[in-house]
Amino acid sequence: MTFEWISNDGDSAAFIAIDNQRRFYLSAGTRALLDNPTALIFGYDKVNKRIIAAKPDVVRAVNVRPYPFDKRWYASARSFIKKAGISKSSLPLRFYYVGRDYGNGELPAGSYAFELGDYNSPDGGLTPTFPR
């Protein structure tokens, strides 16, 4: 018999998931990257399928209510899914961290970009700066 011990190292990738229950989930990598946020504001690039995330105390978006996260790192994504035009049948989705302040200065400082995994965006995609 041959076997190998397998360590429970966990997944260090920084990603934001939207699950079948229409909730955001922040991975451990994302929580570390964003310093354990209790709430976030989100934007969405429909063409390139990117979520833009920011802490509401860092980026002051006018008339935008933040999404509060519970102690298990979930937040309701129902209004986001509806306004972004994401089909419920396409869930779950996972968006991986690809960088900060992307978009030729279009985004405010303090924003983080997360790109849909396995999607070839029209702009050629961003080079991930964190392991997937």
GROMACS .gro file of C-alpha atoms in nm:
model
  132
    1MET     CA    1   0.000   0.000   0.000
    2THR     CA    2   0.124   0.348  -0.086
    3PHE     CA    3  -0.022   0.669   0.051
    4GLU     CA    4   0.066   1.032   0.096
    5TRP     CA    5  -0.022   1.259   0.387
    6ILE     CA    6  -0.229   1.556   0.269
    7SER     CA    7  -0.213   1.876   0.469
    8ASN     CA    8  -0.516   2.096   0.532
    9ASP     CA    9  -0.339   2.409   0.409
   10GLY     CA   10  -0.653   2.567   0.268
   11ASP     CA   11  -0.695   2.781  -0.039
   12SER     CA   12  -0.494   3.103  -0.025
   13ALA     CA   13  -0.646   3.245  -0.344
   14ALA     CA   14  -0.816   3.580  -0.312
   15PHE     CA   15  -1.162   3.556  -0.463
   16ILE     CA   16  -1.519   3.672  -0.422
   17ALA     CA   17  -1.780   3.406  -0.486
   18ILE     CA   18  -2.149   3.445  -0.556
   19ASP     CA   19  -2.315   3.119  -0.454
   20ASN     CA   20  -2.641   2.946  -0.548
   21GLN     CA   21  -2.811   3.112  -0.251
   22ARG     CA   22  -2.733   3.453  -0.409
   23ARG     CA   23  -2.479   3.550  -0.145
   24PHE     CA   24  -2.134   3.702  -0.169
   25TYR     CA   25  -1.860   3.505   0.003
   26LEU     CA   26  -1.511   3.639   0.076
   27SER     CA   27  -1.225   3.386   0.069
   28ALA     CA   28  -0.955   3.389   0.335
   29GLY     CA   29  -0.719   3.540   0.077
   30THR     CA   30  -0.962   3.825   0.009
   31ARG     CA   31  -1.019   3.884   0.379
   32ALA     CA   32  -0.643   3.913   0.432
   33LEU     CA   33  -0.604   4.138   0.127
   34LEU     CA   34  -0.881   4.374   0.243
   35ASP     CA   35  -0.796   4.352   0.615
   36ASN     CA   36  -1.114   4.169   0.723
   37PRO     CA   37  -1.379   4.414   0.599
   38THR     CA   38  -1.716   4.422   0.773
   39ALA     CA   39  -1.877   4.587   0.469
   40LEU     CA   40  -1.788   4.652   0.106
   41ILE     CA   41  -1.921   4.851  -0.186
   42PHE     CA   42  -1.925   4.687  -0.528
   43GLY     CA   43  -1.918   4.794  -0.888
   44TYR     CA   44  -1.947   4.568  -1.191
   45ASP     CA   45  -1.790   4.577  -1.536
   46LYS     CA   46  -2.049   4.380  -1.739
   47VAL     CA   47  -1.840   4.357  -2.056
   48ASN     CA   48  -1.524   4.226  -1.892
   49LYS     CA   49  -1.706   4.046  -1.607
   50ARG     CA   50  -1.519   4.210  -1.323
   51ILE     CA   51  -1.631   4.299  -0.975
   52ILE     CA   52  -1.477   4.612  -0.830
   53ALA     CA   53  -1.470   4.608  -0.450
   54ALA     CA   54  -1.380   4.878  -0.201
   55LYS     CA   55  -1.420   4.953   0.166
   56PRO     CA   56  -1.681   5.225   0.213
   57ASP     CA   57  -1.458   5.416   0.454
   58VAL     CA   58  -1.181   5.429   0.190
   59VAL     CA   59  -1.382   5.493  -0.127
   60ARG     CA   60  -1.668   5.737  -0.080
   61ALA     CA   61  -1.927   5.649  -0.345
   62VAL     CA   62  -2.227   5.882  -0.353
   63ASN     CA   63  -2.569   5.720  -0.294
   64VAL     CA   64  -2.421   5.368  -0.267
   65ARG     CA   65  -2.513   5.152   0.031
   66PRO     CA   66  -2.249   4.901   0.140
   67TYR     CA   67  -2.305   4.527   0.162
   68PRO     CA   68  -2.254   4.416   0.526
   69PHE     CA   69  -2.082   4.081   0.585
   70ASP     CA   70  -2.170   3.844   0.868
   71LYS     CA   71  -1.925   3.655   1.088
   72ARG     CA   72  -1.909   3.372   0.831
   73TRP     CA   73  -1.810   3.624   0.557
   74TYR     CA   74  -2.139   3.614   0.366
   75ALA     CA   75  -2.352   3.905   0.246
   76SER     CA   76  -2.670   3.909   0.041
   77ALA     CA   77  -2.595   3.961  -0.329
   78ARG     CA   78  -2.957   3.963  -0.450
   79SER     CA   79  -2.972   4.330  -0.548
   80PHE     CA   80  -2.624   4.311  -0.702
   81ILE     CA   81  -2.720   4.009  -0.917
   82LYS     CA   82  -3.037   4.181  -1.034
   83LYS     CA   83  -2.873   4.516  -1.116
   84ALA     CA   84  -2.567   4.354  -1.278
   85GLY     CA   85  -2.787   4.136  -1.499
   86ILE     CA   86  -2.635   3.810  -1.377
   87SER     CA   87  -2.853   3.507  -1.445
   88LYS     CA   88  -2.942   3.295  -1.141
   89SER     CA   89  -2.885   2.986  -1.357
   90SER     CA   90  -2.518   3.086  -1.404
   91LEU     CA   91  -2.449   3.066  -1.030
   92PRO     CA   92  -2.221   2.986  -0.855
   93LEU     CA   93  -1.952   3.222  -0.987
   94ARG     CA   94  -1.602   3.291  -0.863
   95PHE     CA   95  -1.418   3.618  -0.930
   96TYR     CA   96  -1.041   3.614  -0.867
   97TYR     CA   97  -0.832   3.909  -0.754
   98VAL     CA   98  -0.638   4.059  -1.045
   99GLY     CA   99  -0.519   4.393  -0.916
  100ARG     CA  100  -0.579   4.732  -0.767
  101ASP     CA  101  -0.690   5.053  -0.927
  102TYR     CA  102  -0.720   4.912  -1.280
  103GLY     CA  103  -0.890   5.095  -1.563
  104ASN     CA  104  -0.655   5.376  -1.669
  105GLY     CA  105  -0.739   5.580  -1.363
  106GLU     CA  106  -1.115   5.538  -1.407
  107LEU     CA  107  -1.151   5.385  -1.062
  108PRO     CA  108  -1.081   5.559  -0.734
  109ALA     CA  109  -0.772   5.471  -0.536
  110GLY     CA  110  -0.845   5.191  -0.292
  111SER     CA  111  -1.046   4.980  -0.538
  112TYR     CA  112  -0.974   4.611  -0.597
  113ALA     CA  113  -1.055   4.426  -0.921
  114PHE     CA  114  -1.179   4.065  -0.927
  115GLU     CA  115  -1.222   3.892  -1.264
  116LEU     CA  116  -1.452   3.599  -1.342
  117GLY     CA  117  -1.249   3.279  -1.353
  118ASP     CA  118  -1.207   3.112  -1.692
  119TYR     CA  119  -1.354   3.407  -1.882
  120ASN     CA  120  -1.173   3.561  -2.178
  121SER     CA  121  -1.257   3.927  -2.144
  122PRO     CA  122  -1.271   4.151  -2.455
  123ASP     CA  123  -0.993   4.371  -2.318
  124GLY     CA  124  -0.757   4.073  -2.291
  125GLY     CA  125  -0.791   4.040  -1.915
  126LEU     CA  126  -0.572   4.158  -1.636
  127THR     CA  127  -0.263   3.978  -1.516
  128PRO     CA  128  -0.341   3.823  -1.179
  129THR     CA  129  -0.127   3.959  -0.899
  130PHE     CA  130  -0.233   3.693  -0.651
  131PRO     CA  131  -0.227   3.311  -0.700
  132ARG     CA  132  -0.550   3.155  -0.825
   0.00000   0.00000   0.00000
